[in-house]
PDB file of C-alpha atoms in Angstrom:
ATOM      1  CA  MET A   1      63.897  16.109  52.770  1.00 68.00           C
ATOM      2  CA  ASP A   2      66.411  14.114  50.996  1.00 80.00           C
ATOM      3  CA  LYS A   3      66.293  12.648  47.557  1.00 82.00           C
ATOM      4  CA  LYS A   4      65.160   9.181  48.704  1.00 83.00           C
ATOM      5  CA  GLN A   5      62.075  10.602  50.398  1.00 85.00           C
ATOM      6  CA  TRP A   6      61.150  12.625  47.290  1.00 85.00           C
ATOM      7  CA  VAL A   7      61.397   9.509  45.117  1.00 86.00           C
ATOM      8  CA  MET A   8      59.234   7.625  47.605  1.00 88.00           C
ATOM      9  CA  ILE A   9      56.592  10.409  47.561  1.00 88.00           C
ATOM     10  CA  ILE A  10      56.599  10.482  43.746  1.00 89.00           C
ATOM     11  CA  VAL A  11      56.191   6.687  43.585  1.00 90.00           C
ATOM     12  CA  ILE A  12      53.289   6.789  46.089  1.00 91.00           C
ATOM     13  CA  VAL A  13      51.598   9.651  44.177  1.00 91.00           C
ATOM     14  CA  PHE A  14      52.079   7.735  40.928  1.00 91.00           C
ATOM     15  CA  ILE A  15      50.536   4.567  42.431  1.00 92.00           C
ATOM     16  CA  ILE A  16      47.592   6.556  43.807  1.00 92.00           C
ATOM     17  CA  LEU A  17      47.148   8.201  40.385  1.00 92.00           C
ATOM     18  CA  ILE A  18      47.130   4.791  38.640  1.00 91.00           C
ATOM     19  CA  ILE A  19      44.588   3.449  41.146  1.00 92.00           C
ATOM     20  CA  PHE A  20      42.417   6.569  40.660  1.00 91.00           C
ATOM     21  CA  VAL A  21      42.517   6.332  36.856  1.00 91.00           C
ATOM     22  CA  GLY A  22      41.790   2.565  36.956  1.00 91.00           C
ATOM     23  CA  THR A  23      38.839   3.100  39.275  1.00 91.00           C
ATOM     24  CA  GLN A  24      37.439   5.839  37.053  1.00 91.00           C
ATOM     25  CA  PHE A  25      37.829   3.636  33.955  1.00 91.00           C
ATOM     26  CA  PHE A  26      36.087   0.709  35.701  1.00 91.00           C
ATOM     27  CA  LEU A  27      33.217   2.945  36.876  1.00 91.00           C
ATOM     28  CA  LEU A  28      32.731   4.433  33.407  1.00 91.00           C
ATOM     29  CA  GLN A  29      32.698   0.999  31.750  1.00 91.00           C
ATOM     30  CA  THR A  30      30.207  -0.316  34.314  1.00 90.00           C
ATOM     31  CA  ALA A  31      27.927   2.711  33.839  1.00 90.00           C
ATOM     32  CA  ARG A  32      28.159   2.333  30.053  1.00 90.00           C
ATOM     33  CA  GLN A  33      27.226  -1.366  30.228  1.00 90.00           C
ATOM     34  CA  TYR A  34      24.267  -0.668  32.548  1.00 88.00           C
ATOM     35  CA  THR A  35      23.066   2.074  30.191  1.00 88.00           C
ATOM     36  CA  LEU A  36      23.272  -0.238  27.167  1.00 86.00           C
ATOM     37  CA  ASP A  37      21.441  -2.994  29.059  1.00 86.00           C
ATOM     38  CA  ALA A  38      18.725  -0.547  30.133  1.00 86.00           C
ATOM     39  CA  LEU A  39      18.232   0.776  26.576  1.00 85.00           C
ATOM     40  CA  ALA A  40      18.221  -2.660  24.857  1.00 86.00           C
ATOM     41  CA  PRO A  41      14.427  -3.240  25.242  1.00 84.00           C
ATOM     42  CA  LEU A  42      13.715   0.226  23.847  1.00 83.00           C
ATOM     43  CA  GLN A  43      15.990  -0.391  20.865  1.00 84.00           C
ATOM     44  CA  ASN A  44      14.275  -3.740  20.181  1.00 82.00           C
ATOM     45  CA  ALA A  45      10.839  -2.112  20.388  1.00 82.00           C
ATOM     46  CA  ASN A  46      11.984   0.671  18.058  1.00 81.00           C
ATOM     47  CA  LEU A  47      13.282  -1.877  15.521  1.00 79.00           C
ATOM     48  CA  GLN A  48       9.991  -3.808  15.610  1.00 79.00           C
ATOM     49  CA  LEU A  49       8.010  -0.585  15.214  1.00 78.00           C
ATOM     50  CA  LYS A  50      10.144   0.406  12.196  1.00 77.00           C
ATOM     51  CA  THR A  51       9.436  -3.005  10.642  1.00 74.00           C
ATOM     52  CA  GLN A  52       5.685  -2.674  11.225  1.00 73.00           C
ATOM     53  CA  VAL A  53       5.604   0.847   9.776  1.00 70.00           C
ATOM     54  CA  ALA A  54       7.597  -0.321   6.731  1.00 69.00           C
ATOM     55  CA  ASN A  55       5.141  -3.208   6.217  1.00 67.00           C
ATOM     56  CA  ILE A  56       2.197  -0.791   6.330  1.00 68.00           C
ATOM     57  CA  LEU A  57       3.689   1.848   4.026  1.00 68.00           C
ATOM     58  CA  ASN A  58       5.710  -0.333   1.582  1.00 67.00           C
ATOM     59  CA  PRO A  59       4.385  -3.901   1.610  1.00 64.00           C
ATOM     60  CA  THR A  60       5.181  -6.567  -0.943  1.00 68.00           C
ATOM     61  CA  PRO A  61       2.462  -6.609  -3.629  1.00 69.00           C
ATOM     62  CA  THR A  62       0.072  -9.529  -3.548  1.00 72.00           C
ATOM     63  CA  ILE A  63      -0.790 -10.857  -7.000  1.00 75.00           C
ATOM     64  CA  VAL A  64      -4.049 -12.786  -7.012  1.00 77.00           C
ATOM     65  CA  PRO A  65      -4.906 -14.461 -10.334  1.00 78.00           C
ATOM     66  CA  ASP A  66      -8.603 -15.098 -10.806  1.00 78.00           C
ATOM     67  CA  PRO A  67      -9.147 -18.852 -11.196  1.00 81.00           C
ATOM     68  CA  VAL A  68     -12.017 -18.242 -13.624  1.00 81.00           C
ATOM     69  CA  THR A  69     -11.318 -17.796 -17.334  1.00 81.00           C
ATOM     70  CA  ILE A  70     -14.236 -16.259 -19.208  1.00 81.00           C
ATOM     71  CA  ILE A  71     -15.028 -17.664 -22.673  1.00 83.00           C
ATOM     72  CA  HIS A  72     -17.136 -15.074 -24.488  1.00 83.00           C
ATOM     73  CA  GLU A  73     -17.812 -16.864 -27.721  1.00 84.00           C
ATOM     74  CA  ILE A  74     -17.520 -20.337 -29.251  1.00 83.00           C
ATOM     75  CA  ARG A  75     -18.763 -20.929 -32.766  1.00 75.00           C
ATOM     76  CA  SER A  76     -18.526 -23.713 -35.297  1.00 64.00           C
ATOM     77  CA  LEU A  77     -16.947 -22.787 -38.616  1.00 55.00           C
ATOM     78  CA  ALA A  78     -17.766 -24.081 -42.093  1.00 55.00           C
ATOM     79  CA  ARG A  79     -14.129 -24.511 -43.046  1.00 66.00           C
ATOM     80  CA  LEU A  80     -11.201 -26.638 -41.922  1.00 76.00           C
ATOM     81  CA  GLU A  81     -10.898 -24.558 -38.801  1.00 73.00           C
ATOM     82  CA  THR A  82     -12.410 -26.750 -36.150  1.00 77.00           C
ATOM     83  CA  ILE A  83     -13.078 -24.213 -33.399  1.00 83.00           C
ATOM     84  CA  GLN A  84     -12.482 -20.595 -32.400  1.00 83.00           C
ATOM     85  CA  TYR A  85     -12.198 -19.319 -28.811  1.00 85.00           C
ATOM     86  CA  SER A  86     -12.449 -15.801 -27.521  1.00 89.00           C
ATOM     87  CA  ILE A  87     -10.742 -15.820 -24.074  1.00 88.00           C
ATOM     88  CA  GLU A  88     -10.386 -13.282 -21.279  1.00 90.00           C
ATOM     89  CA  LYS A  89      -8.221 -13.601 -18.145  1.00 90.00           C
ATOM     90  CA  ILE A  90      -8.413 -11.229 -15.165  1.00 88.00           C
ATOM     91  CA  ILE A  91      -5.393 -10.740 -12.857  1.00 87.00           C
ATOM     92  CA  THR A  92      -5.329  -8.402  -9.864  1.00 85.00           C
ATOM     93  CA  ALA A  93      -2.313  -7.084  -7.916  1.00 82.00           C
ATOM     94  CA  GLU A  94      -2.856  -5.465  -4.540  1.00 79.00           C
ATOM     95  CA  VAL A  95      -0.468  -3.215  -2.583  1.00 75.00           C
ATOM     96  CA  GLY A  96      -0.989  -1.722   0.858  1.00 69.00           C
ATOM     97  CA  GLN A  97      -3.004  -4.525   2.418  1.00 66.00           C
ATOM     98  CA  GLY A  98      -3.234  -4.429   6.182  1.00 66.00           C
ATOM     99  CA  ALA A  99      -4.731  -2.183   8.812  1.00 68.00           C
ATOM    100  CA  PHE A 100      -4.866   0.944   6.624  1.00 67.00           C
ATOM    101  CA  SER A 101      -5.670  -0.682   3.262  1.00 65.00           C
ATOM    102  CA  PHE A 102      -8.762   1.489   2.812  1.00 65.00           C
ATOM    103  CA  LEU A 103      -6.534   4.609   2.984  1.00 70.00           C
ATOM    104  CA  LEU A 104      -3.216   3.520   1.498  1.00 72.00           C
ATOM    105  CA  GLY A 105      -4.104   0.454  -0.584  1.00 72.00           C
ATOM    106  CA  ASP A 106      -3.652   0.324  -4.349  1.00 78.00           C
ATOM    107  CA  LYS A 107      -5.173  -2.190  -6.713  1.00 80.00           C
ATOM    108  CA  LEU A 108      -4.101  -3.032 -10.255  1.00 83.00           C
ATOM    109  CA  LEU A 109      -6.529  -4.842 -12.542  1.00 86.00           C
ATOM    110  CA  PHE A 110      -5.222  -6.482 -15.731  1.00 88.00           C
ATOM    111  CA  VAL A 111      -7.680  -7.871 -18.265  1.00 88.00           C
ATOM    112  CA  GLY A 112      -6.052  -9.997 -20.968  1.00 88.00           C
ATOM    113  CA  HIS A 113      -8.102 -10.763 -24.078  1.00 88.00           C
ATOM    114  CA  GLY A 114      -7.291 -13.139 -26.903  1.00 90.00           C
ATOM    115  CA  THR A 115      -8.698 -15.187 -29.744  1.00 88.00           C
ATOM    116  CA  VAL A 116      -7.662 -18.783 -30.472  1.00 86.00           C
ATOM    117  CA  ILE A 117      -8.420 -20.534 -33.777  1.00 83.00           C
ATOM    118  CA  ALA A 118      -7.733 -24.256 -34.048  1.00 84.00           C
ATOM    119  CA  GLY A 119      -7.689 -25.990 -37.426  1.00 81.00           C
ATOM    120  CA  VAL A 120      -5.721 -26.720 -40.569  1.00 76.00           C
ATOM    121  CA  ASP A 121      -4.167 -23.976 -42.713  1.00 73.00           C
ATOM    122  CA  LEU A 122      -5.029 -25.002 -46.279  1.00 74.00           C
ATOM    123  CA  ALA A 123      -3.025 -22.112 -47.773  1.00 73.00           C
ATOM    124  CA  LYS A 124       0.202 -23.977 -47.060  1.00 75.00           C
ATOM    125  CA  MET A 125      -1.004 -27.208 -48.702  1.00 78.00           C
ATOM    126  CA  THR A 126       0.408 -28.172 -52.146  1.00 81.00           C
ATOM    127  CA  SER A 127      -0.539 -30.855 -54.645  1.00 83.00           C
ATOM    128  CA  ALA A 128       2.442 -32.912 -53.419  1.00 88.00           C
ATOM    129  CA  ASP A 129       0.724 -33.157 -50.013  1.00 84.00           C
ATOM    130  CA  MET A 130      -2.322 -34.940 -51.561  1.00 85.00           C
ATOM    131  CA  TYR A 131      -2.735 -38.349 -53.155  1.00 86.00           C
ATOM    132  CA  LEU A 132      -5.724 -40.333 -54.414  1.00 89.00           C
ATOM    133  CA  GLU A 133      -6.285 -43.884 -53.295  1.00 89.00           C
ATOM    134  CA  GLY A 134      -9.426 -45.460 -54.709  1.00 90.00           C
ATOM    135  CA  ASN A 135     -12.241 -42.965 -54.295  1.00 89.00           C
ATOM    136  CA  THR A 136     -10.610 -41.266 -51.309  1.00 89.00           C
ATOM    137  CA  LEU A 137      -8.386 -38.194 -51.464  1.00 85.00           C
ATOM    138  CA  TYR A 138      -5.681 -38.124 -48.777  1.00 82.00           C
TER     139      TYR A 138
END
């Protein structure tokens, strides 16, 4: 064989090698795409399941204020305090609500208590704050 025939054989082998490698690359890419398409529904289901499990185990707390305010005591006073209130407010916060709330649920109960006195503070009054007009002291 002469040199021209060897070059021709090498060129043909090189072309066949390029075609073989291109075909293998195309087949691998096609198989990869089919595999990804086949697994997509499973990945979506897995993501939704993770979200549902996270909602069950670590939900956002629900704070429910009680619309009722309890007034324990109201009494009239014999001074320049016009009224006194004793007030209580109940606020609840709940965590773990859902299907397994009886097993995993937590409840926080806050009871706020306070006393309100409405009136005039005579201790801060001075003689300059008063004046007499006729028989009436203002």
